[in-house]
CSV table of C-alpha atoms and ligand atoms in Angstrom, one decimal:
chain,number,residue,atom,x,y,z
Q,1,MET,CA,51.2,-15.2,18.7
Q,2,ASN,CA,49.6,-11.6,17.9
Q,3,THR,CA,47.0,-12.3,15.8
Q,4,ASN,CA,45.8,-9.2,14.6
Q,5,ILE,CA,49.1,-8.2,12.4
Q,6,TYR,CA,46.6,-8.1,9.6
Q,7,GLY,CA,44.1,-5.6,10.5
Q,8,SER,CA,41.2,-6.7,13.1
Q,9,LYS,CA,38.5,-7.5,9.9
Q,10,ILE,CA,41.4,-9.9,7.8
Q,11,THR,CA,41.7,-11.2,12.0
Q,12,ARG,CA,38.4,-11.9,12.0
Q,13,LEU,CA,37.5,-13.6,9.2
Q,14,ILE,CA,40.3,-15.2,10.0
Q,15,GLU,CA,38.9,-16.3,13.3
Q,16,GLU,CA,34.8,-16.7,11.7
Q,17,PHE,CA,36.5,-19.3,9.3
Q,18,SER,CA,38.1,-21.1,12.6
Q,19,LYS,CA,35.3,-21.3,14.4
Q,20,LEU,CA,33.7,-24.1,11.7
Q,21,PRO,CA,34.2,-28.1,12.2
Q,22,GLY,CA,37.5,-29.3,11.2
Q,23,ILE,CA,39.4,-25.6,10.3
Q,24,GLY,CA,42.9,-24.8,12.3
Q,25,HIS,CA,43.9,-21.4,12.8
Q,26,LYS,CA,46.2,-22.4,9.6
Q,27,THR,CA,43.2,-23.4,7.5
Q,28,ALA,CA,41.1,-20.6,8.5
Q,29,GLN,CA,44.0,-18.2,7.6
Q,30,ARG,CA,44.7,-20.6,3.8
Q,31,LEU,CA,40.9,-19.7,3.0
Q,32,ALA,CA,40.6,-16.2,4.4
Q,33,PHE,CA,44.6,-15.2,1.9
Q,34,TYR,CA,42.7,-17.1,-0.4
Q,35,LEU,CA,39.6,-15.4,-0.5
Q,36,LEU,CA,41.1,-12.0,-0.7
Q,37,SER,CA,43.3,-12.8,-3.6
Q,38,GLN,CA,40.1,-13.2,-5.9
Q,39,PRO,CA,37.6,-10.5,-7.1
Q,40,ALA,CA,35.4,-9.2,-4.7
Q,41,SER,CA,32.1,-10.6,-6.4
Q,42,ARG,CA,33.8,-13.9,-4.8
Q,43,ALA,CA,33.4,-12.9,-1.6
Q,44,GLU,CA,30.1,-11.5,-2.0
Q,45,SER,CA,28.8,-14.8,-3.5
Q,46,LEU,CA,30.4,-16.8,-1.2
Q,47,ALA,CA,28.5,-14.6,1.4
Q,48,ASP,CA,25.1,-14.7,0.6
Q,49,ALA,CA,24.9,-18.0,-0.5
Q,50,ILE,CA,25.8,-18.3,2.9
Q,51,VAL,CA,23.6,-15.9,4.5
Q,52,GLY,CA,20.5,-16.9,2.2
Q,53,ALA,CA,20.7,-20.8,2.9
Q,54,ARG,CA,20.8,-20.2,6.7
Q,55,HIS,CA,17.7,-17.6,6.7
Q,56,GLY,CA,16.4,-20.4,3.9
Q,57,ALA,CA,17.0,-22.8,6.0
Q,58,MET,CA,13.9,-24.8,7.7
Q,59,TYR,CA,12.6,-28.6,8.5
Q,60,CYS,CA,11.0,-29.9,6.4
Q,61,SER,CA,7.3,-30.0,8.2
Q,62,ILE,CA,6.5,-34.1,6.8
Q,63,CYS,CA,10.2,-35.4,6.9
Q,64,CYS,CA,12.3,-33.1,9.0
Q,65,ASN,CA,15.3,-32.7,6.9
Q,66,ILE,CA,16.5,-29.8,5.6
Q,67,THR,CA,15.4,-27.3,3.2
Q,68,ASP,CA,14.7,-24.3,2.2
Q,69,VAL,CA,10.9,-25.4,0.0
Q,70,ASP,CA,8.5,-26.9,2.4
Q,71,PRO,CA,7.5,-30.0,1.6
Q,72,CYS,CA,11.1,-30.5,0.6
Q,73,ALA,CA,11.9,-31.7,-2.2
Q,74,ILE,CA,12.1,-36.1,-1.5
Q,75,CYS,CA,8.5,-35.5,0.1
Q,76,SER,CA,6.8,-33.9,-2.8
Q,77,SER,CA,8.4,-35.2,-5.5
Q,78,ALA,CA,5.4,-38.4,-7.2
Q,79,ARG,CA,8.5,-40.6,-8.3
Q,80,ARG,CA,9.1,-40.9,-4.4
Q,81,ASP,CA,7.7,-44.8,-3.2
Q,82,LYS,CA,5.3,-43.6,-0.1
Q,83,SER,CA,4.9,-46.8,1.3
Q,84,LEU,CA,8.3,-47.3,2.6
Q,85,ILE,CA,10.1,-45.0,5.0
Q,86,MET,CA,14.3,-44.1,6.1
Q,87,VAL,CA,14.5,-43.9,9.7
Q,88,VAL,CA,18.0,-41.9,9.8
Q,89,GLU,CA,20.0,-39.5,12.5
Q,90,THR,CA,21.2,-37.1,10.0
Q,91,PRO,CA,20.7,-35.3,7.1
Q,92,LYS,CA,23.9,-36.8,6.0
Q,93,ASP,CA,23.3,-40.4,6.2
Q,94,LEU,CA,20.2,-39.3,4.2
Q,95,ALA,CA,22.7,-37.8,1.2
Q,96,ALA,CA,24.3,-41.5,1.6
Q,97,TYR,CA,21.2,-43.6,1.1
Q,98,GLU,CA,20.5,-40.7,-1.7
Q,99,ASN,CA,23.7,-41.0,-3.7
Q,100,THR,CA,23.9,-45.3,-3.4
Q,101,ASN,CA,20.5,-44.1,-6.1
Q,102,ASN,CA,19.6,-47.7,-4.9
Q,103,TYR,CA,16.5,-46.7,-2.3
Q,104,SER,CA,13.3,-44.9,-3.7
Q,105,GLY,CA,11.2,-44.5,-0.9
Q,106,LEU,CA,11.1,-41.7,1.9
Q,107,TYR,CA,13.4,-40.8,4.9
Q,108,HIS,CA,12.6,-39.7,8.4
Q,109,VAL,CA,15.5,-37.5,10.1
Q,110,LEU,CA,15.7,-37.8,13.9
Q,111,HIS,CA,18.6,-35.2,14.4
Q,112,GLY,CA,20.4,-37.0,16.3
Q,113,ALA,CA,20.2,-40.4,18.6
Q,114,ILE,CA,19.5,-41.1,22.6
Q,115,ASN,CA,22.4,-41.1,24.4
Q,116,PRO,CA,21.7,-40.4,28.7
Q,117,ILE,CA,25.6,-39.1,28.6
Q,118,ALA,CA,25.7,-37.0,26.3
Q,119,GLY,CA,22.0,-35.6,27.4
Q,120,ILE,CA,20.3,-37.2,24.6
Q,121,ARG,CA,16.8,-37.9,25.3
Q,122,PRO,CA,14.2,-39.3,22.9
Q,123,GLU,CA,12.3,-36.2,23.3
Q,124,HIS,CA,15.2,-34.3,21.9
Q,125,ILE,CA,14.9,-36.3,18.4
Q,126,LYS,CA,12.3,-36.2,16.1
Q,127,ALA,CA,10.5,-39.3,17.1
Q,128,ALA,CA,7.4,-37.6,18.2
Q,129,GLU,CA,7.5,-36.6,14.7
Q,130,LEU,CA,7.9,-40.1,13.2
Q,131,VAL,CA,4.5,-41.4,15.2
Q,132,ARG,CA,2.5,-38.4,14.2
Q,133,ARG,CA,3.2,-38.7,10.4
Q,134,LEU,CA,2.7,-42.2,10.6
Q,135,GLY,CA,-0.5,-41.3,12.6
Q,136,ASN,CA,-1.1,-39.2,9.4
Q,137,MET,CA,-0.3,-42.0,6.6
Q,138,LYS,CA,-0.3,-45.0,7.9
Q,139,ASP,CA,-2.5,-46.7,5.3
Q,140,GLU,CA,-0.5,-45.7,2.5
Q,141,VAL,CA,3.1,-46.6,4.3
Q,142,LYS,CA,3.7,-50.9,4.3
Q,143,GLU,CA,7.5,-50.1,7.2
Q,144,VAL,CA,9.8,-48.4,8.2
Q,145,ILE,CA,13.3,-49.2,8.4
Q,146,LEU,CA,15.7,-48.1,10.9
Q,147,ALA,CA,18.6,-46.8,9.8
Q,148,THR,CA,19.8,-45.9,12.5
Q,149,ASN,CA,23.9,-45.4,12.8
Q,150,THR,CA,25.7,-48.9,14.2
Q,151,THR,CA,26.7,-47.1,17.6
Q,152,VAL,CA,25.3,-48.3,21.1
Q,153,GLU,CA,23.7,-45.0,20.2
Q,154,GLY,CA,21.9,-45.3,16.8
Q,155,GLU,CA,21.2,-49.7,18.7
Q,156,ALA,CA,19.6,-48.2,21.6
Q,157,THR,CA,17.5,-45.5,18.8
Q,158,ALA,CA,16.6,-48.5,16.9
Q,159,VAL,CA,15.0,-50.3,19.7
Q,160,TYR,CA,13.4,-47.2,21.2
Q,161,ILE,CA,11.5,-46.6,18.1
Q,162,SER,CA,10.5,-49.8,17.2
Q,163,LYS,CA,8.6,-49.7,20.6
Q,164,LEU,CA,7.5,-46.6,19.6
Q,165,LEU,CA,5.8,-47.9,16.1
Q,166,ALA,CA,4.6,-51.1,17.8
Q,167,PRO,CA,1.2,-50.3,18.8
Q,168,LEU,CA,1.1,-48.8,15.3
Q,169,GLY,CA,0.9,-52.2,13.7
Q,170,VAL,CA,3.6,-50.9,11.1
Q,171,THR,CA,6.1,-53.5,9.7
Q,172,VAL,CA,9.3,-51.7,11.5
Q,173,SER,CA,12.5,-53.4,9.9
Q,174,ARG,CA,16.4,-52.9,11.3
Q,175,ILE,CA,19.0,-52.5,8.8
Q,176,ALA,CA,21.8,-55.4,8.1
Q,177,HIS,CA,25.2,-55.9,10.1
Q,178,GLY,CA,26.8,-55.0,6.4
Q,179,ILE,CA,27.8,-51.8,8.0
Q,180,PRO,CA,31.0,-51.8,11.0
Q,181,VAL,CA,29.5,-52.0,14.3
Q,182,GLY,CA,30.2,-48.2,15.8
Q,183,GLY,CA,29.9,-47.3,12.3
Q,184,ASP,CA,28.5,-43.9,10.8
Q,185,LEU,CA,26.8,-44.0,7.4
Q,186,GLU,CA,28.0,-41.0,6.2
Q,187,TYR,CA,31.2,-42.8,5.7
Q,188,VAL,CA,29.9,-46.4,4.4
Q,189,ASP,CA,30.4,-47.4,0.9
Q,190,ALA,CA,27.4,-47.2,-1.4
Q,191,VAL,CA,28.0,-51.1,-1.8
Q,192,THR,CA,27.3,-52.1,1.7
Q,193,LEU,CA,25.0,-49.5,2.5
Q,194,ILE,CA,22.5,-50.9,-0.2
Q,195,ARG,CA,23.7,-54.9,0.8
Q,196,ALA,CA,23.0,-53.5,4.4
Q,197,LEU,CA,19.1,-52.6,2.9
Q,198,GLU,CA,18.7,-55.0,1.3
Q,199,GLY,CA,19.1,-57.6,4.2
Q,200,ARG,CA,16.7,-55.9,6.6
Q,201,ARG,CA,15.4,-57.9,9.1
Q,202,GLY,CA,12.4,-57.4,11.4
Q,203,MET,CA,12.0,-56.4,14.4
A,1,ZN,ZN1,11.2,-33.8,3.2
């Protein structure tokens, strides 16, 4: 296939789109042609949003969520229950629980789960950060809820973290199995997420 039929700039745009997850060549082409059909200000606004978000993005120094203000909006909110910390694998899992409007505690984002086959070891996830955080605010925190996925990796990570936190004497619980085994939290409906949270058990 001759991909350079549109000239190098348009071809580059199509190639950049097709590097994004879930975007094949046809979709990339569709997105590129859509943008080119719009006023130039639309493209400038999109480019500006991408560059701005990328340059401003960092991990919250408290919960490790992705944010452009530190501490993030959740950690700095006076309305959150600081006695609860829910541990999730990804910012998307955090968003799934936020969208239930049924949890008002804080979070801790691990950015992954332990997976020896893929070479993801305990030191590659934000587990040490959680231990440090609890060391600083142990008296405030009454419970740590492990809401990692119900995959093999998620379960292994939950067990690892519960052992890591045991010496700190804080209550550690695991969300209940309303969530299908092998399930990614971000695709689970709100009612199931709420039931899983309410049915959590001590570890
Ligand atoms: Zn935060």
